[in-house]
Amino acid sequence: MKNIILCGFMGCGKSTIGKILSNKTKMPFIDMDKYIEKKTGMTVSGIFEKYGEGKFREIESEVCLELSEKSDLIIAAGGGTLTFQKNIDVLKRTGRIVFIDVKYEMLCKRLKHDKKRPLLQVENRNEKIKELLKARTPIYKSAASIYVDGNFSSGYVADIILGILN
């Protein structure tokens, strides 16, 4: 089996669903942001703070290449990973991209108290979510070969993904 790459907006449940899929398939799960943190010895926020978003995106692209050389993984891509065509191209070569779509209202609720996502540490978080979601959703849709409605429980969404893949 090839890699399963989960994409979608921050807070859509990629990590939670990825862990459930990993338990059900016995395929290793990799959260790309945590992988980057381990590789660099810094938090994503720390990288953004010290080096800026550009440097983070460089590291992210390197990690896409690295992970694309492996197989049988479940990968939760960062929310911005697939906003770059080179990352889409690399990840598509190695697996199936699954877009987990969650409604704006649900995302606002889930991300209400978030303190670790650098792009959301702004005065009007909900406006930022709306702006990013509007820009990213069409990109996610065009990158993915599988679309799932993520407005349900994580277990249910994981079962839907497995049903489609099988």
PDB file of C-alpha atoms in Angstrom:
ATOM      1  CA  MET A   1       0.000   0.000   0.000  1.00  0.00           C
ATOM      2  CA  LYS A   2       1.167   3.521  -0.747  1.00  0.00           C
ATOM      3  CA  ASN A   3       1.198   6.383   1.710  1.00  0.00           C
ATOM      4  CA  ILE A   4      -2.031   8.001   2.829  1.00  0.00           C
ATOM      5  CA  ILE A   5      -1.598  11.773   3.072  1.00  0.00           C
ATOM      6  CA  LEU A   6      -4.231  13.625   5.077  1.00  0.00           C
ATOM      7  CA  CYS A   7      -4.716  17.265   4.188  1.00  0.00           C
ATOM      8  CA  GLY A   8      -7.078  19.975   5.305  1.00  0.00           C
ATOM      9  CA  PHE A   9      -7.264  23.139   7.325  1.00  0.00           C
ATOM     10  CA  MET A  10      -5.697  23.291  10.779  1.00  0.00           C
ATOM     11  CA  GLY A  11      -8.140  21.848  13.281  1.00  0.00           C
ATOM     12  CA  CYS A  12      -9.838  19.532  10.748  1.00  0.00           C
ATOM     13  CA  GLY A  13      -8.675  16.460  12.669  1.00  0.00           C
ATOM     14  CA  LYS A  14      -5.771  15.206  10.545  1.00  0.00           C
ATOM     15  CA  SER A  15      -3.685  14.118  13.538  1.00  0.00           C
ATOM     16  CA  THR A  16      -6.527  12.473  15.437  1.00  0.00           C
ATOM     17  CA  ILE A  17      -7.850  10.708  12.337  1.00  0.00           C
ATOM     18  CA  GLY A  18      -4.301   9.749  11.352  1.00  0.00           C
ATOM     19  CA  LYS A  19      -3.742   8.027  14.703  1.00  0.00           C
ATOM     20  CA  ILE A  20      -7.028   6.136  14.374  1.00  0.00           C
ATOM     21  CA  LEU A  21      -6.118   5.050  10.829  1.00  0.00           C
ATOM     22  CA  SER A  22      -2.707   3.963  12.077  1.00  0.00           C
ATOM     23  CA  ASN A  23      -4.278   1.793  14.788  1.00  0.00           C
ATOM     24  CA  LYS A  24      -6.675   0.199  12.307  1.00  0.00           C
ATOM     25  CA  THR A  25      -4.136  -0.410   9.500  1.00  0.00           C
ATOM     26  CA  LYS A  26      -0.969  -0.923  11.588  1.00  0.00           C
ATOM     27  CA  MET A  27       0.711   1.612   9.274  1.00  0.00           C
ATOM     28  CA  PRO A  28       2.987   4.099  11.090  1.00  0.00           C
ATOM     29  CA  PHE A  29       1.554   7.597  11.582  1.00  0.00           C
ATOM     30  CA  ILE A  30       3.618  10.724  11.031  1.00  0.00           C
ATOM     31  CA  ASP A  31       2.401  14.191  11.941  1.00  0.00           C
ATOM     32  CA  MET A  32       4.472  16.392   9.662  1.00  0.00           C
ATOM     33  CA  ASP A  33       4.663  19.306  12.115  1.00  0.00           C
ATOM     34  CA  LYS A  34       5.851  17.022  14.938  1.00  0.00           C
ATOM     35  CA  TYR A  35       8.325  15.403  12.529  1.00  0.00           C
ATOM     36  CA  ILE A  36       9.727  18.860  11.716  1.00  0.00           C
ATOM     37  CA  GLU A  37       9.953  19.726  15.417  1.00  0.00           C
ATOM     38  CA  LYS A  38      11.880  16.527  16.141  1.00  0.00           C
ATOM     39  CA  LYS A  39      14.158  17.040  13.125  1.00  0.00           C
ATOM     40  CA  THR A  40      14.983  20.678  13.961  1.00  0.00           C
ATOM     41  CA  GLY A  41      14.824  20.544  17.749  1.00  0.00           C
ATOM     42  CA  MET A  42      12.486  23.545  17.645  1.00  0.00           C
ATOM     43  CA  THR A  43       8.731  24.037  17.811  1.00  0.00           C
ATOM     44  CA  VAL A  44       6.921  25.182  14.680  1.00  0.00           C
ATOM     45  CA  SER A  45       6.180  28.450  16.508  1.00  0.00           C
ATOM     46  CA  GLY A  46       9.873  28.777  17.387  1.00  0.00           C
ATOM     47  CA  ILE A  47      10.908  28.315  13.748  1.00  0.00           C
ATOM     48  CA  PHE A  48       8.367  30.937  12.641  1.00  0.00           C
ATOM     49  CA  GLU A  49       9.537  33.312  15.373  1.00  0.00           C
ATOM     50  CA  LYS A  50      13.270  32.901  14.807  1.00  0.00           C
ATOM     51  CA  TYR A  51      13.486  32.350  11.040  1.00  0.00           C
ATOM     52  CA  GLY A  52      10.102  33.321   9.606  1.00  0.00           C
ATOM     53  CA  GLU A  53       7.477  31.459   7.621  1.00  0.00           C
ATOM     54  CA  GLY A  54       9.707  31.214   4.534  1.00  0.00           C
ATOM     55  CA  LYS A  55      12.315  29.109   6.328  1.00  0.00           C
ATOM     56  CA  PHE A  56       9.612  26.908   7.833  1.00  0.00           C
ATOM     57  CA  ARG A  57       8.163  26.276   4.355  1.00  0.00           C
ATOM     58  CA  GLU A  58      11.651  25.322   3.097  1.00  0.00           C
ATOM     59  CA  ILE A  59      12.013  22.751   5.871  1.00  0.00           C
ATOM     60  CA  GLU A  60       8.489  21.520   5.191  1.00  0.00           C
ATOM     61  CA  SER A  61       9.317  20.929   1.513  1.00  0.00           C
ATOM     62  CA  GLU A  62      12.474  19.008   2.473  1.00  0.00           C
ATOM     63  CA  VAL A  63      10.361  16.831   4.767  1.00  0.00           C
ATOM     64  CA  CYS A  64       7.862  16.169   1.946  1.00  0.00           C
ATOM     65  CA  LEU A  65      10.749  14.871  -0.169  1.00  0.00           C
ATOM     66  CA  GLU A  66      12.086  12.794   2.716  1.00  0.00           C
ATOM     67  CA  LEU A  67       8.732  11.204   3.498  1.00  0.00           C
ATOM     68  CA  SER A  68       7.942  10.580  -0.165  1.00  0.00           C
ATOM     69  CA  GLU A  69      10.883   8.174  -0.277  1.00  0.00           C
ATOM     70  CA  LYS A  70       9.110   5.945   2.256  1.00  0.00           C
ATOM     71  CA  SER A  71       5.977   3.873   1.875  1.00  0.00           C
ATOM     72  CA  ASP A  72       3.124   2.488   3.941  1.00  0.00           C
ATOM     73  CA  LEU A  73       2.842   5.626   6.066  1.00  0.00           C
ATOM     74  CA  ILE A  74      -0.108   7.691   7.176  1.00  0.00           C
ATOM     75  CA  ILE A  75       1.010  11.313   7.002  1.00  0.00           C
ATOM     76  CA  ALA A  76      -0.819  14.326   8.409  1.00  0.00           C
ATOM     77  CA  ALA A  77       0.391  17.207   6.253  1.00  0.00           C
ATOM     78  CA  GLY A  78       0.531  20.636   7.858  1.00  0.00           C
ATOM     79  CA  GLY A  79      -2.327  22.988   6.988  1.00  0.00           C
ATOM     80  CA  GLY A  80      -0.119  24.994   4.621  1.00  0.00           C
ATOM     81  CA  THR A  81       1.933  22.142   3.165  1.00  0.00           C
ATOM     82  CA  LEU A  82      -0.254  21.592   0.130  1.00  0.00           C
ATOM     83  CA  THR A  83      -0.512  25.278  -0.693  1.00  0.00           C
ATOM     84  CA  PHE A  84       2.725  24.721  -2.629  1.00  0.00           C
ATOM     85  CA  GLN A  85       2.501  22.807  -5.909  1.00  0.00           C
ATOM     86  CA  LYS A  86       5.949  21.246  -5.485  1.00  0.00           C
ATOM     87  CA  ASN A  87       4.784  19.604  -2.248  1.00  0.00           C
ATOM     88  CA  ILE A  88       1.592  18.348  -3.910  1.00  0.00           C
ATOM     89  CA  ASP A  89       3.602  16.863  -6.784  1.00  0.00           C
ATOM     90  CA  VAL A  90       6.047  15.104  -4.452  1.00  0.00           C
ATOM     91  CA  LEU A  91       3.356  13.687  -2.163  1.00  0.00           C
ATOM     92  CA  LYS A  92       1.104  12.570  -5.043  1.00  0.00           C
ATOM     93  CA  ARG A  93       3.941  10.432  -6.392  1.00  0.00           C
ATOM     94  CA  THR A  94       4.047   8.472  -3.175  1.00  0.00           C
ATOM     95  CA  GLY A  95       0.424   8.103  -2.181  1.00  0.00           C
ATOM     96  CA  ARG A  96      -3.186   9.170  -2.111  1.00  0.00           C
ATOM     97  CA  ILE A  97      -4.088  12.601  -0.788  1.00  0.00           C
ATOM     98  CA  VAL A  98      -7.243  12.729   1.324  1.00  0.00           C
ATOM     99  CA  PHE A  99      -8.903  16.111   1.903  1.00  0.00           C
ATOM    100  CA  ILE A 100     -10.742  16.328   5.237  1.00  0.00           C
ATOM    101  CA  ASP A 101     -13.191  19.197   4.802  1.00  0.00           C
ATOM    102  CA  VAL A 102     -14.622  20.883   7.898  1.00  0.00           C
ATOM    103  CA  LYS A 103     -17.046  23.814   7.999  1.00  0.00           C
ATOM    104  CA  TYR A 104     -15.846  27.276   9.035  1.00  0.00           C
ATOM    105  CA  GLU A 105     -18.039  27.375  12.166  1.00  0.00           C
ATOM    106  CA  MET A 106     -16.683  24.042  13.385  1.00  0.00           C
ATOM    107  CA  LEU A 107     -13.074  25.161  12.768  1.00  0.00           C
ATOM    108  CA  CYS A 108     -13.638  28.382  14.734  1.00  0.00           C
ATOM    109  CA  LYS A 109     -14.998  26.325  17.627  1.00  0.00           C
ATOM    110  CA  ARG A 110     -12.122  23.815  17.528  1.00  0.00           C
ATOM    111  CA  LEU A 111      -9.429  26.493  17.223  1.00  0.00           C
ATOM    112  CA  LYS A 112     -10.932  28.962  19.704  1.00  0.00           C
ATOM    113  CA  HIS A 113      -8.251  28.509  22.374  1.00  0.00           C
ATOM    114  CA  ASP A 114      -5.313  27.490  20.171  1.00  0.00           C
ATOM    115  CA  LYS A 115      -1.985  28.928  21.295  1.00  0.00           C
ATOM    116  CA  LYS A 116       0.472  26.964  19.158  1.00  0.00           C
ATOM    117  CA  ARG A 117      -0.442  27.717  15.538  1.00  0.00           C
ATOM    118  CA  PRO A 118       1.584  30.800  14.549  1.00  0.00           C
ATOM    119  CA  LEU A 119      -0.801  31.970  11.821  1.00  0.00           C
ATOM    120  CA  LEU A 120      -3.673  32.141  14.312  1.00  0.00           C
ATOM    121  CA  GLN A 121      -1.915  34.256  16.911  1.00  0.00           C
ATOM    122  CA  VAL A 122      -3.650  37.414  15.680  1.00  0.00           C
ATOM    123  CA  GLU A 123      -6.266  39.753  17.090  1.00  0.00           C
ATOM    124  CA  ASN A 124      -9.195  38.555  14.972  1.00  0.00           C
ATOM    125  CA  ARG A 125      -8.648  34.814  14.755  1.00  0.00           C
ATOM    126  CA  ASN A 126     -12.001  34.018  13.116  1.00  0.00           C
ATOM    127  CA  GLU A 127     -11.351  36.491  10.284  1.00  0.00           C
ATOM    128  CA  LYS A 128      -7.914  34.925   9.752  1.00  0.00           C
ATOM    129  CA  ILE A 129      -9.499  31.461   9.641  1.00  0.00           C
ATOM    130  CA  LYS A 130     -12.066  32.682   7.103  1.00  0.00           C
ATOM    131  CA  GLU A 131      -9.366  34.293   4.934  1.00  0.00           C
ATOM    132  CA  LEU A 132      -7.045  31.259   4.969  1.00  0.00           C
ATOM    133  CA  LEU A 133      -9.901  28.799   4.497  1.00  0.00           C
ATOM    134  CA  LYS A 134     -11.162  30.694   1.446  1.00  0.00           C
ATOM    135  CA  ALA A 135      -7.666  30.634  -0.088  1.00  0.00           C
ATOM    136  CA  ARG A 136      -6.761  27.050   0.826  1.00  0.00           C
ATOM    137  CA  THR A 137      -9.950  25.045   0.261  1.00  0.00           C
ATOM    138  CA  PRO A 138      -9.795  25.113  -3.568  1.00  0.00           C
ATOM    139  CA  ILE A 139      -6.117  24.063  -3.379  1.00  0.00           C
ATOM    140  CA  TYR A 140      -6.902  21.144  -1.065  1.00  0.00           C
ATOM    141  CA  LYS A 141      -9.760  20.051  -3.342  1.00  0.00           C
ATOM    142  CA  SER A 142      -7.601  20.077  -6.457  1.00  0.00           C
ATOM    143  CA  ALA A 143      -4.687  18.286  -4.737  1.00  0.00           C
ATOM    144  CA  ALA A 144      -6.749  15.447  -3.265  1.00  0.00           C
ATOM    145  CA  SER A 145      -7.947  12.307  -4.967  1.00  0.00           C
ATOM    146  CA  ILE A 146     -10.290  11.593  -2.052  1.00  0.00           C
ATOM    147  CA  TYR A 147     -12.682  14.027  -0.359  1.00  0.00           C
ATOM    148  CA  VAL A 148     -14.351  13.374   3.007  1.00  0.00           C
ATOM    149  CA  ASP A 149     -16.700  15.440   5.120  1.00  0.00           C
ATOM    150  CA  GLY A 150     -14.850  15.950   8.413  1.00  0.00           C
ATOM    151  CA  ASN A 151     -17.790  17.391  10.338  1.00  0.00           C
ATOM    152  CA  PHE A 152     -18.369  14.064  12.094  1.00  0.00           C
ATOM    153  CA  SER A 153     -16.530  12.163  14.816  1.00  0.00           C
ATOM    154  CA  SER A 154     -12.914  11.287  14.065  1.00  0.00           C
ATOM    155  CA  GLY A 155     -13.624   7.560  14.269  1.00  0.00           C
ATOM    156  CA  TYR A 156     -16.461   7.836  11.759  1.00  0.00           C
ATOM    157  CA  VAL A 157     -14.324   9.893   9.357  1.00  0.00           C
ATOM    158  CA  ALA A 158     -11.479   7.353   9.662  1.00  0.00           C
ATOM    159  CA  ASP A 159     -13.919   4.544   8.802  1.00  0.00           C
ATOM    160  CA  ILE A 160     -15.141   6.476   5.753  1.00  0.00           C
ATOM    161  CA  ILE A 161     -11.542   6.944   4.573  1.00  0.00           C
ATOM    162  CA  LEU A 162     -10.785   3.238   5.016  1.00  0.00           C
ATOM    163  CA  GLY A 163     -13.968   2.317   3.163  1.00  0.00           C
ATOM    164  CA  ILE A 164     -12.973   4.488   0.212  1.00  0.00           C
ATOM    165  CA  LEU A 165      -9.399   3.193   0.167  1.00  0.00           C
ATOM    166  CA  ASN A 166     -10.532  -0.437   0.298  1.00  0.00           C
TER     167      ASN A 166
END
